[in-house]
Amino acid sequence: MNLKEDLRKMALDNGMDYFGVGSVDRWANAPVGHRPNDLLPEAKSVIVMGVRVPEGCTQSNHRAYEGMRHGIFTYMLFGYNLINSYMEDVALKLAEYLNEAGSKVFLPPSSVGRDEYLMRGVISNRHSAVCAGLAEFGWNGLALTPDAGPRVRWVVIVTEAELEADPLYSGPPLCKKCKKCVKECPTEALSETESVDLNISDRTYIYGKLIKPICRSGVTGLAAGTAGRLQAQNVQQTVTKVEDWFKLAKSDNRWNRLERVAAMCGRCMILCPVGRNQIGENASAPTDLTQTKSFA
Ligand code: SF4
Ligand code: SF4
């Protein structure tokens, strides 16, 4: 077996659902400071691995947005924090293997550990998934996979090893252009008409324009409509720049900060009809939250 196949086997044996490789030239249009060669000057390849978000986590996200806000804790732990941390462990194993084979690596964190001012991670996971041939962009700007749509978490390894790149995804178009991601966004952060054009190799991808500070207000529980924060304010007019988000977060009082622990979003990911493990048209009936007696 060659090095790439060794790494693929190691990834799959350690619970990864996706493994792909892109050559660094595919990241040529990534922002300065976030390209593979900015992170590791002699980098030749980028390895991308992913794990599907389990169905139970999508259900917990639904419950939270149906009014049972403690549902969000399951989503936060099993659908986000734990998966990301687990993938980072596996990435470390592959990095050690690459080191032993004589190649340097750079390991970006899979989630937390990001530039809050730029609202950007060390390297973009979703763009990397597309560059490694594992997905293509949906209107929601997320990496859609054929089997699980956007409900996948990603981790990236930048390496000097010259690994054979996988072809870019070239199957049938995955995004259904239904704009459910736009309609269901609780903060109206995603445009229905304005788009971003992006070239990767010889292909042009188009996805919806996202106003990041508004989205960030949603995922941090500062905007109306976020799970458990129905009393929060509407931010569409007041939060347009990252400074606005900082100001809003700073003005939040101590009690609200505690309350915001029960906040997260991801509705543009959870509700996308592409792939399996989504509720689609056959959603279960919303939880009945009426009750006359309880044990507490
Ligand atoms: S919700 Fe619809 S428009 Fe949005 S990414 Fe998914 S398929 Fe595309
Ligand atoms: S994460 Fe939530 S607030 Fe952000 S774009 Fe998606 S649906 Fe909108």
PDB file of C-alpha atoms and ligand atoms in Angstrom:
ATOM      1  CA  MET A   1       0.000   0.000   0.000  1.00  0.00           C
ATOM      2  CA  ASN A   2       1.118   3.561  -0.611  1.00  0.00           C
ATOM      3  CA  LEU A   3       1.105   6.342   1.959  1.00  0.00           C
ATOM      4  CA  LYS A   4      -2.277   7.732   0.919  1.00  0.00           C
ATOM      5  CA  GLU A   5      -3.940   4.321   1.181  1.00  0.00           C
ATOM      6  CA  ASP A   6      -2.322   3.756   4.591  1.00  0.00           C
ATOM      7  CA  LEU A   7      -3.769   7.064   5.751  1.00  0.00           C
ATOM      8  CA  ARG A   8      -7.203   6.344   4.297  1.00  0.00           C
ATOM      9  CA  LYS A   9      -7.313   2.970   6.040  1.00  0.00           C
ATOM     10  CA  MET A  10      -6.219   4.542   9.313  1.00  0.00           C
ATOM     11  CA  ALA A  11      -8.933   7.212   8.996  1.00  0.00           C
ATOM     12  CA  LEU A  12     -11.723   4.758   8.205  1.00  0.00           C
ATOM     13  CA  ASP A  13     -10.566   2.272  10.865  1.00  0.00           C
ATOM     14  CA  ASN A  14     -10.756   5.118  13.378  1.00  0.00           C
ATOM     15  CA  GLY A  15     -14.367   5.961  12.640  1.00  0.00           C
ATOM     16  CA  MET A  16     -14.100   8.606   9.929  1.00  0.00           C
ATOM     17  CA  ASP A  17     -16.889   8.454   7.318  1.00  0.00           C
ATOM     18  CA  TYR A  18     -15.064  10.512   4.688  1.00  0.00           C
ATOM     19  CA  PHE A  19     -11.462  10.769   3.530  1.00  0.00           C
ATOM     20  CA  GLY A  20     -10.227  12.829   0.590  1.00  0.00           C
ATOM     21  CA  VAL A  21      -7.130  14.632  -0.634  1.00  0.00           C
ATOM     22  CA  GLY A  22      -6.730  17.876  -2.574  1.00  0.00           C
ATOM     23  CA  SER A  23      -3.580  19.404  -4.048  1.00  0.00           C
ATOM     24  CA  VAL A  24      -2.751  22.820  -2.557  1.00  0.00           C
ATOM     25  CA  ASP A  25      -3.351  24.706  -5.831  1.00  0.00           C
ATOM     26  CA  ARG A  26      -7.098  24.214  -5.297  1.00  0.00           C
ATOM     27  CA  TRP A  27      -6.932  26.620  -2.330  1.00  0.00           C
ATOM     28  CA  ALA A  28      -5.334  29.383  -4.481  1.00  0.00           C
ATOM     29  CA  ASN A  29      -8.374  31.664  -3.986  1.00  0.00           C
ATOM     30  CA  ALA A  30      -8.624  31.141  -0.226  1.00  0.00           C
ATOM     31  CA  PRO A  31      -7.998  34.293   1.851  1.00  0.00           C
ATOM     32  CA  VAL A  32      -4.361  35.257   2.440  1.00  0.00           C
ATOM     33  CA  GLY A  33      -3.131  33.700   5.676  1.00  0.00           C
ATOM     34  CA  HIS A  34      -5.590  30.824   5.332  1.00  0.00           C
ATOM     35  CA  ARG A  35      -4.078  29.041   2.312  1.00  0.00           C
ATOM     36  CA  PRO A  36      -2.236  25.762   2.905  1.00  0.00           C
ATOM     37  CA  ASN A  37       1.140  27.281   1.951  1.00  0.00           C
ATOM     38  CA  ASP A  38       0.607  30.159   4.379  1.00  0.00           C
ATOM     39  CA  LEU A  39       0.277  27.562   7.136  1.00  0.00           C
ATOM     40  CA  LEU A  40       3.052  25.251   5.943  1.00  0.00           C
ATOM     41  CA  PRO A  41       5.314  26.820   3.277  1.00  0.00           C
ATOM     42  CA  GLU A  42       6.274  23.537   1.579  1.00  0.00           C
ATOM     43  CA  ALA A  43       2.779  22.007   1.780  1.00  0.00           C
ATOM     44  CA  LYS A  44       1.782  19.887  -1.220  1.00  0.00           C
ATOM     45  CA  SER A  45      -1.449  18.212  -0.114  1.00  0.00           C
ATOM     46  CA  VAL A  46      -4.429  18.711   2.146  1.00  0.00           C
ATOM     47  CA  ILE A  47      -6.173  15.737   3.723  1.00  0.00           C
ATOM     48  CA  VAL A  48      -9.826  16.190   4.650  1.00  0.00           C
ATOM     49  CA  MET A  49     -11.781  13.816   6.876  1.00  0.00           C
ATOM     50  CA  GLY A  50     -15.412  13.963   7.948  1.00  0.00           C
ATOM     51  CA  VAL A  51     -17.933  12.361  10.279  1.00  0.00           C
ATOM     52  CA  ARG A  52     -21.700  12.408   9.747  1.00  0.00           C
ATOM     53  CA  VAL A  53     -23.781  14.241  12.331  1.00  0.00           C
ATOM     54  CA  PRO A  54     -25.898  11.480  13.918  1.00  0.00           C
ATOM     55  CA  GLU A  55     -29.662  11.513  13.340  1.00  0.00           C
ATOM     56  CA  GLY A  56     -30.282  11.884  17.093  1.00  0.00           C
ATOM     57  CA  CYS A  57     -28.554  15.243  16.975  1.00  0.00           C
ATOM     58  CA  THR A  58     -30.739  16.532  14.173  1.00  0.00           C
ATOM     59  CA  GLN A  59     -33.771  15.463  16.229  1.00  0.00           C
ATOM     60  CA  SER A  60     -32.466  17.311  19.275  1.00  0.00           C
ATOM     61  CA  ASN A  61     -32.008  20.452  17.159  1.00  0.00           C
ATOM     62  CA  HIS A  62     -35.646  20.169  16.033  1.00  0.00           C
ATOM     63  CA  ARG A  63     -36.874  19.790  19.597  1.00  0.00           C
ATOM     64  CA  ALA A  64     -34.944  22.888  20.635  1.00  0.00           C
ATOM     65  CA  TYR A  65     -36.526  24.912  17.835  1.00  0.00           C
ATOM     66  CA  GLU A  66     -39.977  23.543  18.677  1.00  0.00           C
ATOM     67  CA  GLY A  67     -39.674  25.146  22.105  1.00  0.00           C
ATOM     68  CA  MET A  68     -37.961  22.449  24.185  1.00  0.00           C
ATOM     69  CA  ARG A  69     -34.757  24.383  24.436  1.00  0.00           C
ATOM     70  CA  HIS A  70     -32.781  21.849  26.469  1.00  0.00           C
ATOM     71  CA  GLY A  71     -32.793  19.755  23.275  1.00  0.00           C
ATOM     72  CA  ILE A  72     -29.936  21.952  22.114  1.00  0.00           C
ATOM     73  CA  PHE A  73     -27.534  20.438  24.668  1.00  0.00           C
ATOM     74  CA  THR A  74     -27.553  17.080  22.841  1.00  0.00           C
ATOM     75  CA  TYR A  75     -26.913  18.849  19.560  1.00  0.00           C
ATOM     76  CA  MET A  76     -24.082  20.909  21.038  1.00  0.00           C
ATOM     77  CA  LEU A  77     -22.337  17.950  22.647  1.00  0.00           C
ATOM     78  CA  PHE A  78     -22.821  15.016  20.258  1.00  0.00           C
ATOM     79  CA  GLY A  79     -23.473  16.973  17.067  1.00  0.00           C
ATOM     80  CA  TYR A  80     -20.661  19.481  17.474  1.00  0.00           C
ATOM     81  CA  ASN A  81     -18.173  19.483  20.367  1.00  0.00           C
ATOM     82  CA  LEU A  82     -17.641  15.751  20.753  1.00  0.00           C
ATOM     83  CA  ILE A  83     -17.444  14.982  17.039  1.00  0.00           C
ATOM     84  CA  ASN A  84     -14.975  17.803  16.489  1.00  0.00           C
ATOM     85  CA  SER A  85     -12.827  16.770  19.410  1.00  0.00           C
ATOM     86  CA  TYR A  86     -12.881  13.120  18.298  1.00  0.00           C
ATOM     87  CA  MET A  87     -11.880  14.070  14.759  1.00  0.00           C
ATOM     88  CA  GLU A  88      -9.002  16.157  16.117  1.00  0.00           C
ATOM     89  CA  ASP A  89      -7.733  13.051  17.970  1.00  0.00           C
ATOM     90  CA  VAL A  90      -7.792  11.040  14.750  1.00  0.00           C
ATOM     91  CA  ALA A  91      -6.131  13.891  12.831  1.00  0.00           C
ATOM     92  CA  LEU A  92      -3.353  13.824  15.416  1.00  0.00           C
ATOM     93  CA  LYS A  93      -2.821  10.085  14.819  1.00  0.00           C
ATOM     94  CA  LEU A  94      -2.527  10.643  11.076  1.00  0.00           C
ATOM     95  CA  ALA A  95      -0.201  13.589  11.668  1.00  0.00           C
ATOM     96  CA  GLU A  96       2.100  11.421  13.797  1.00  0.00           C
ATOM     97  CA  TYR A  97       2.078   8.767  11.076  1.00  0.00           C
ATOM     98  CA  LEU A  98       3.018  11.381   8.477  1.00  0.00           C
ATOM     99  CA  ASN A  99       5.793  12.680  10.724  1.00  0.00           C
ATOM    100  CA  GLU A 100       7.199   9.165  11.075  1.00  0.00           C
ATOM    101  CA  ALA A 101       7.072   8.833   7.281  1.00  0.00           C
ATOM    102  CA  GLY A 102       9.221  12.007   7.077  1.00  0.00           C
ATOM    103  CA  SER A 103       6.591  14.648   6.216  1.00  0.00           C
ATOM    104  CA  LYS A 104       5.826  17.815   8.142  1.00  0.00           C
ATOM    105  CA  VAL A 105       2.200  18.671   8.910  1.00  0.00           C
ATOM    106  CA  PHE A 106       0.109  21.607  10.092  1.00  0.00           C
ATOM    107  CA  LEU A 107      -3.025  20.755  12.068  1.00  0.00           C
ATOM    108  CA  PRO A 108      -5.781  23.396  12.104  1.00  0.00           C
ATOM    109  CA  PRO A 109      -8.394  22.977  14.861  1.00  0.00           C
ATOM    110  CA  SER A 110     -11.620  21.540  13.475  1.00  0.00           C
ATOM    111  CA  SER A 111     -13.811  24.170  15.164  1.00  0.00           C
ATOM    112  CA  VAL A 112     -12.970  26.305  18.168  1.00  0.00           C
ATOM    113  CA  GLY A 113      -9.730  28.157  17.866  1.00  0.00           C
ATOM    114  CA  ARG A 114     -10.861  30.660  15.262  1.00  0.00           C
ATOM    115  CA  ASP A 115     -10.349  34.329  14.573  1.00  0.00           C
ATOM    116  CA  GLU A 116     -13.432  35.948  16.097  1.00  0.00           C
ATOM    117  CA  TYR A 117     -12.699  39.284  14.460  1.00  0.00           C
ATOM    118  CA  LEU A 118     -12.550  37.831  10.954  1.00  0.00           C
ATOM    119  CA  MET A 119     -15.179  35.233  11.914  1.00  0.00           C
ATOM    120  CA  ARG A 120     -13.017  32.668  10.198  1.00  0.00           C
ATOM    121  CA  GLY A 121     -11.205  29.482  11.181  1.00  0.00           C
ATOM    122  CA  VAL A 122      -7.550  28.711  10.470  1.00  0.00           C
ATOM    123  CA  ILE A 123      -8.606  27.086   7.198  1.00  0.00           C
ATOM    124  CA  SER A 124     -12.136  26.698   5.889  1.00  0.00           C
ATOM    125  CA  ASN A 125     -13.433  23.179   6.531  1.00  0.00           C
ATOM    126  CA  ARG A 126     -16.327  23.466   4.086  1.00  0.00           C
ATOM    127  CA  HIS A 127     -14.158  24.802   1.264  1.00  0.00           C
ATOM    128  CA  SER A 128     -11.593  22.109   2.028  1.00  0.00           C
ATOM    129  CA  ALA A 129     -14.230  19.368   1.752  1.00  0.00           C
ATOM    130  CA  VAL A 130     -15.094  20.643  -1.734  1.00  0.00           C
ATOM    131  CA  CYS A 131     -11.397  20.961  -2.696  1.00  0.00           C
ATOM    132  CA  ALA A 132     -10.813  17.336  -1.646  1.00  0.00           C
ATOM    133  CA  GLY A 133     -13.640  16.100  -3.900  1.00  0.00           C
ATOM    134  CA  LEU A 134     -15.926  15.046  -1.040  1.00  0.00           C
ATOM    135  CA  ALA A 135     -18.724  17.553  -1.559  1.00  0.00           C
ATOM    136  CA  GLU A 136     -20.032  20.534  -3.507  1.00  0.00           C
ATOM    137  CA  PHE A 137     -21.497  23.800  -2.269  1.00  0.00           C
ATOM    138  CA  GLY A 138     -25.172  24.234  -1.546  1.00  0.00           C
ATOM    139  CA  TRP A 139     -26.917  27.621  -1.561  1.00  0.00           C
ATOM    140  CA  ASN A 140     -26.382  27.596   2.222  1.00  0.00           C
ATOM    141  CA  GLY A 141     -22.624  27.844   1.530  1.00  0.00           C
ATOM    142  CA  LEU A 142     -22.049  24.511   3.241  1.00  0.00           C
ATOM    143  CA  ALA A 143     -20.349  21.452   1.754  1.00  0.00           C
ATOM    144  CA  LEU A 144     -23.109  19.088   0.583  1.00  0.00           C
ATOM    145  CA  THR A 145     -22.259  15.395   0.402  1.00  0.00           C
ATOM    146  CA  PRO A 146     -24.362  13.045  -1.736  1.00  0.00           C
ATOM    147  CA  ASP A 147     -25.334  10.800   1.182  1.00  0.00           C
ATOM    148  CA  ALA A 148     -25.643  13.115   4.206  1.00  0.00           C
ATOM    149  CA  GLY A 149     -26.095  16.539   2.616  1.00  0.00           C
ATOM    150  CA  PRO A 150     -24.438  19.219   4.799  1.00  0.00           C
ATOM    151  CA  ARG A 151     -24.743  17.227   8.045  1.00  0.00           C
ATOM    152  CA  VAL A 152     -21.051  16.357   8.227  1.00  0.00           C
ATOM    153  CA  ARG A 153     -18.283  17.747  10.466  1.00  0.00           C
ATOM    154  CA  TRP A 154     -14.856  18.156   8.898  1.00  0.00           C
ATOM    155  CA  VAL A 155     -11.220  18.221   9.939  1.00  0.00           C
ATOM    156  CA  VAL A 156      -8.174  19.119   7.842  1.00  0.00           C
ATOM    157  CA  ILE A 157      -4.500  18.140   7.800  1.00  0.00           C
ATOM    158  CA  VAL A 158      -2.038  20.193   5.738  1.00  0.00           C
ATOM    159  CA  THR A 159       1.085  18.230   4.818  1.00  0.00           C
ATOM    160  CA  GLU A 160       4.275  18.351   2.825  1.00  0.00           C
ATOM    161  CA  ALA A 161       3.605  14.786   1.626  1.00  0.00           C
ATOM    162  CA  GLU A 162       2.784  14.623  -2.066  1.00  0.00           C
ATOM    163  CA  LEU A 163      -0.391  12.542  -2.110  1.00  0.00           C
ATOM    164  CA  GLU A 164      -2.484  11.867  -5.196  1.00  0.00           C
ATOM    165  CA  ALA A 165      -5.387  14.336  -5.301  1.00  0.00           C
ATOM    166  CA  ASP A 166      -8.932  12.998  -5.582  1.00  0.00           C
ATOM    167  CA  PRO A 167     -11.031  14.431  -8.440  1.00  0.00           C
ATOM    168  CA  LEU A 168     -13.478  17.233  -7.613  1.00  0.00           C
ATOM    169  CA  TYR A 169     -17.063  16.052  -7.184  1.00  0.00           C
ATOM    170  CA  SER A 170     -18.618  15.716 -10.644  1.00  0.00           C
ATOM    171  CA  GLY A 171     -21.818  13.767  -9.992  1.00  0.00           C
ATOM    172  CA  PRO A 172     -25.352  15.122 -10.397  1.00  0.00           C
ATOM    173  CA  PRO A 173     -25.924  18.609  -8.875  1.00  0.00           C
ATOM    174  CA  LEU A 174     -26.740  18.193  -5.196  1.00  0.00           C
ATOM    175  CA  CYS A 175     -28.352  21.500  -4.197  1.00  0.00           C
ATOM    176  CA  LYS A 176     -32.074  21.472  -5.019  1.00  0.00           C
ATOM    177  CA  LYS A 177     -32.231  25.308  -4.957  1.00  0.00           C
ATOM    178  CA  CYS A 178     -35.297  25.013  -2.714  1.00  0.00           C
ATOM    179  CA  LYS A 179     -34.005  27.933  -0.549  1.00  0.00           C
ATOM    180  CA  LYS A 180     -35.257  26.205   2.577  1.00  0.00           C
ATOM    181  CA  CYS A 181     -31.970  27.285   4.155  1.00  0.00           C
ATOM    182  CA  VAL A 182     -32.946  30.925   3.489  1.00  0.00           C
ATOM    183  CA  LYS A 183     -36.565  30.630   4.581  1.00  0.00           C
ATOM    184  CA  GLU A 184     -35.798  28.765   7.809  1.00  0.00           C
ATOM    185  CA  CYS A 185     -32.853  30.907   8.940  1.00  0.00           C
ATOM    186  CA  PRO A 186     -34.115  32.480  12.183  1.00  0.00           C
ATOM    187  CA  THR A 187     -32.012  35.620  11.713  1.00  0.00           C
ATOM    188  CA  GLU A 188     -32.377  36.194   7.944  1.00  0.00           C
ATOM    189  CA  ALA A 189     -28.594  36.064   7.634  1.00  0.00           C
ATOM    190  CA  LEU A 190     -28.575  34.225   4.303  1.00  0.00           C
ATOM    191  CA  SER A 191     -29.553  36.096   1.136  1.00  0.00           C
ATOM    192  CA  GLU A 192     -32.119  34.619  -1.223  1.00  0.00           C
ATOM    193  CA  THR A 193     -30.729  36.409  -4.275  1.00  0.00           C
ATOM    194  CA  GLU A 194     -27.211  37.725  -3.639  1.00  0.00           C
ATOM    195  CA  SER A 195     -24.466  35.191  -4.225  1.00  0.00           C
ATOM    196  CA  VAL A 196     -20.751  34.543  -3.937  1.00  0.00           C
ATOM    197  CA  ASP A 197     -18.817  33.190  -6.940  1.00  0.00           C
ATOM    198  CA  LEU A 198     -15.724  31.161  -6.278  1.00  0.00           C
ATOM    199  CA  ASN A 199     -13.253  29.366  -8.554  1.00  0.00           C
ATOM    200  CA  ILE A 200     -11.621  26.122  -7.501  1.00  0.00           C
ATOM    201  CA  SER A 201      -9.342  24.748 -10.239  1.00  0.00           C
ATOM    202  CA  ASP A 202     -11.328  25.185 -13.458  1.00  0.00           C
ATOM    203  CA  ARG A 203     -14.746  25.133 -11.802  1.00  0.00           C
ATOM    204  CA  THR A 204     -16.946  27.993 -10.642  1.00  0.00           C
ATOM    205  CA  TYR A 205     -19.138  27.490  -7.586  1.00  0.00           C
ATOM    206  CA  ILE A 206     -21.962  29.792  -6.551  1.00  0.00           C
ATOM    207  CA  TYR A 207     -23.596  30.001  -3.134  1.00  0.00           C
ATOM    208  CA  GLY A 208     -25.732  32.422  -1.177  1.00  0.00           C
ATOM    209  CA  LYS A 209     -24.218  35.488   0.478  1.00  0.00           C
ATOM    210  CA  LEU A 210     -24.125  35.194   4.266  1.00  0.00           C
ATOM    211  CA  ILE A 211     -23.955  38.207   6.576  1.00  0.00           C
ATOM    212  CA  LYS A 212     -21.638  36.598   9.101  1.00  0.00           C
ATOM    213  CA  PRO A 213     -22.182  38.973  12.063  1.00  0.00           C
ATOM    214  CA  ILE A 214     -25.930  38.328  11.881  1.00  0.00           C
ATOM    215  CA  CYS A 215     -25.399  34.565  11.717  1.00  0.00           C
ATOM    216  CA  ARG A 216     -22.956  34.825  14.641  1.00  0.00           C
ATOM    217  CA  SER A 217     -25.591  36.704  16.635  1.00  0.00           C
ATOM    218  CA  GLY A 218     -27.870  33.745  15.972  1.00  0.00           C
ATOM    219  CA  VAL A 219     -25.468  30.950  16.890  1.00  0.00           C
ATOM    220  CA  THR A 220     -24.474  32.795  20.081  1.00  0.00           C
ATOM    221  CA  GLY A 221     -28.050  33.280  21.207  1.00  0.00           C
ATOM    222  CA  LEU A 222     -28.137  37.051  20.843  1.00  0.00           C
ATOM    223  CA  ALA A 223     -30.821  37.224  18.185  1.00  0.00           C
ATOM    224  CA  ALA A 224     -34.544  36.614  18.250  1.00  0.00           C
ATOM    225  CA  GLY A 225     -35.478  33.177  16.981  1.00  0.00           C
ATOM    226  CA  THR A 226     -32.417  31.395  18.350  1.00  0.00           C
ATOM    227  CA  ALA A 227     -33.330  28.338  20.380  1.00  0.00           C
ATOM    228  CA  GLY A 228     -34.512  29.389  23.820  1.00  0.00           C
ATOM    229  CA  ARG A 229     -34.029  33.100  23.179  1.00  0.00           C
ATOM    230  CA  LEU A 230     -37.383  34.151  21.832  1.00  0.00           C
ATOM    231  CA  GLN A 231     -37.154  37.399  23.826  1.00  0.00           C
ATOM    232  CA  ALA A 232     -33.839  38.406  22.257  1.00  0.00           C
ATOM    233  CA  GLN A 233     -33.774  41.301  19.826  1.00  0.00           C
ATOM    234  CA  ASN A 234     -34.014  41.363  16.053  1.00  0.00           C
ATOM    235  CA  VAL A 235     -30.568  42.147  14.733  1.00  0.00           C
ATOM    236  CA  GLN A 236     -31.073  42.494  10.985  1.00  0.00           C
ATOM    237  CA  GLN A 237     -30.922  46.318  11.109  1.00  0.00           C
ATOM    238  CA  THR A 238     -28.409  46.730  13.913  1.00  0.00           C
ATOM    239  CA  VAL A 239     -25.741  44.077  13.310  1.00  0.00           C
ATOM    240  CA  THR A 240     -23.961  44.486  10.011  1.00  0.00           C
ATOM    241  CA  LYS A 241     -20.295  44.548  11.091  1.00  0.00           C
ATOM    242  CA  VAL A 242     -18.260  42.388  13.416  1.00  0.00           C
ATOM    243  CA  GLU A 243     -17.963  45.385  15.795  1.00  0.00           C
ATOM    244  CA  ASP A 244     -21.761  45.416  16.102  1.00  0.00           C
ATOM    245  CA  TRP A 245     -21.689  41.802  17.203  1.00  0.00           C
ATOM    246  CA  PHE A 246     -18.910  42.506  19.742  1.00  0.00           C
ATOM    247  CA  LYS A 247     -20.966  45.407  21.139  1.00  0.00           C
ATOM    248  CA  LEU A 248     -24.084  43.297  21.373  1.00  0.00           C
ATOM    249  CA  ALA A 249     -22.226  40.433  23.077  1.00  0.00           C
ATOM    250  CA  LYS A 250     -20.559  42.833  25.526  1.00  0.00           C
ATOM    251  CA  SER A 251     -23.827  44.489  26.487  1.00  0.00           C
ATOM    252  CA  ASP A 252     -25.406  41.168  27.420  1.00  0.00           C
ATOM    253  CA  ASN A 253     -25.938  40.908  31.168  1.00  0.00           C
ATOM    254  CA  ARG A 254     -24.685  38.079  33.374  1.00  0.00           C
ATOM    255  CA  TRP A 255     -28.017  36.244  33.484  1.00  0.00           C
ATOM    256  CA  ASN A 256     -28.414  36.384  29.732  1.00  0.00           C
ATOM    257  CA  ARG A 257     -24.896  35.034  29.334  1.00  0.00           C
ATOM    258  CA  LEU A 258     -25.865  32.005  31.392  1.00  0.00           C
ATOM    259  CA  GLU A 259     -29.060  31.655  29.385  1.00  0.00           C
ATOM    260  CA  ARG A 260     -27.143  31.783  26.141  1.00  0.00           C
ATOM    261  CA  VAL A 261     -25.464  28.485  26.977  1.00  0.00           C
ATOM    262  CA  ALA A 262     -28.694  26.995  25.656  1.00  0.00           C
ATOM    263  CA  ALA A 263     -28.254  28.584  22.255  1.00  0.00           C
ATOM    264  CA  MET A 264     -26.975  27.305  18.964  1.00  0.00           C
ATOM    265  CA  CYS A 265     -28.378  27.250  15.489  1.00  0.00           C
ATOM    266  CA  GLY A 266     -27.419  25.155  12.459  1.00  0.00           C
ATOM    267  CA  ARG A 267     -30.948  25.272  10.997  1.00  0.00           C
ATOM    268  CA  CYS A 268     -29.542  25.838   7.472  1.00  0.00           C
ATOM    269  CA  MET A 269     -27.674  22.553   7.885  1.00  0.00           C
ATOM    270  CA  ILE A 270     -30.276  20.504   9.741  1.00  0.00           C
ATOM    271  CA  LEU A 271     -33.211  21.349   7.460  1.00  0.00           C
ATOM    272  CA  CYS A 272     -31.491  20.967   4.076  1.00  0.00           C
ATOM    273  CA  PRO A 273     -33.295  18.153   2.225  1.00  0.00           C
ATOM    274  CA  VAL A 274     -30.147  16.808   0.526  1.00  0.00           C
ATOM    275  CA  GLY A 275     -28.883  13.427   1.713  1.00  0.00           C
ATOM    276  CA  ARG A 276     -30.131  11.079   4.350  1.00  0.00           C
ATOM    277  CA  ASN A 277     -30.659  11.627   8.098  1.00  0.00           C
ATOM    278  CA  GLN A 278     -32.861  14.664   7.577  1.00  0.00           C
ATOM    279  CA  ILE A 279     -36.521  15.123   8.427  1.00  0.00           C
ATOM    280  CA  GLY A 280     -37.601  16.206   4.936  1.00  0.00           C
ATOM    281  CA  GLU A 281     -41.338  16.180   4.262  1.00  0.00           C
ATOM    282  CA  ASN A 282     -41.884  13.253   6.633  1.00  0.00           C
ATOM    283  CA  ALA A 283     -41.041  15.165   9.777  1.00  0.00           C
ATOM    284  CA  SER A 284     -42.429  13.791  12.978  1.00  0.00           C
ATOM    285  CA  ALA A 285     -45.179  15.914  14.522  1.00  0.00           C
ATOM    286  CA  PRO A 286     -43.825  18.718  16.725  1.00  0.00           C
ATOM    287  CA  THR A 287     -43.485  17.777  20.365  1.00  0.00           C
ATOM    288  CA  ASP A 288     -46.609  18.388  22.463  1.00  0.00           C
ATOM    289  CA  LEU A 289     -45.410  20.628  25.280  1.00  0.00           C
ATOM    290  CA  THR A 290     -48.737  20.895  27.107  1.00  0.00           C
ATOM    291  CA  GLN A 291     -49.015  19.048  30.412  1.00  0.00           C
ATOM    292  CA  THR A 292     -51.176  19.202  33.524  1.00  0.00           C
ATOM    293  CA  LYS A 293     -48.920  17.337  36.014  1.00  0.00           C
ATOM    294  CA  SER A 294     -45.246  16.567  36.216  1.00  0.00           C
ATOM    295  CA  PHE A 295     -42.871  14.893  38.637  1.00  0.00           C
ATOM    296  CA  ALA A 296     -40.833  18.024  39.298  1.00  0.00           C
TER     297      ALA A 296
HETATM  298  S1  SF4 B   1     -31.796  23.927   1.717  1.00  0.00           S
HETATM  299 FE1  SF4 B   1     -32.242  23.758  -0.480  1.00  0.00          FE
HETATM  300  S2  SF4 B   1     -31.272  25.582  -1.403  1.00  0.00           S
HETATM  301 FE2  SF4 B   1     -30.439  25.368   0.650  1.00  0.00          FE
HETATM  302  S3  SF4 B   1     -28.551  24.206   0.330  1.00  0.00           S
HETATM  303 FE3  SF4 B   1     -30.144  22.717   0.817  1.00  0.00          FE
HETATM  304  S4  SF4 B   1     -30.963  22.059  -1.161  1.00  0.00           S
HETATM  305 FE4  SF4 B   1     -29.771  23.933  -1.511  1.00  0.00          FE
HETATM  306  S1  SF4 B   2     -26.501  28.943  11.327  1.00  0.00           S
HETATM  307 FE1  SF4 B   2     -28.582  29.697  11.755  1.00  0.00          FE
HETATM  308  S2  SF4 B   2     -28.372  31.941  11.778  1.00  0.00           S
HETATM  309 FE2  SF4 B   2     -26.582  31.124  10.713  1.00  0.00          FE
HETATM  310  S3  SF4 B   2     -27.159  31.119   8.536  1.00  0.00           S
HETATM  311 FE3  SF4 B   2     -27.590  29.068   9.357  1.00  0.00          FE
HETATM  312  S4  SF4 B   2     -29.758  29.171   9.906  1.00  0.00           S
HETATM  313 FE4  SF4 B   2     -29.032  31.305   9.723  1.00  0.00          FE
END
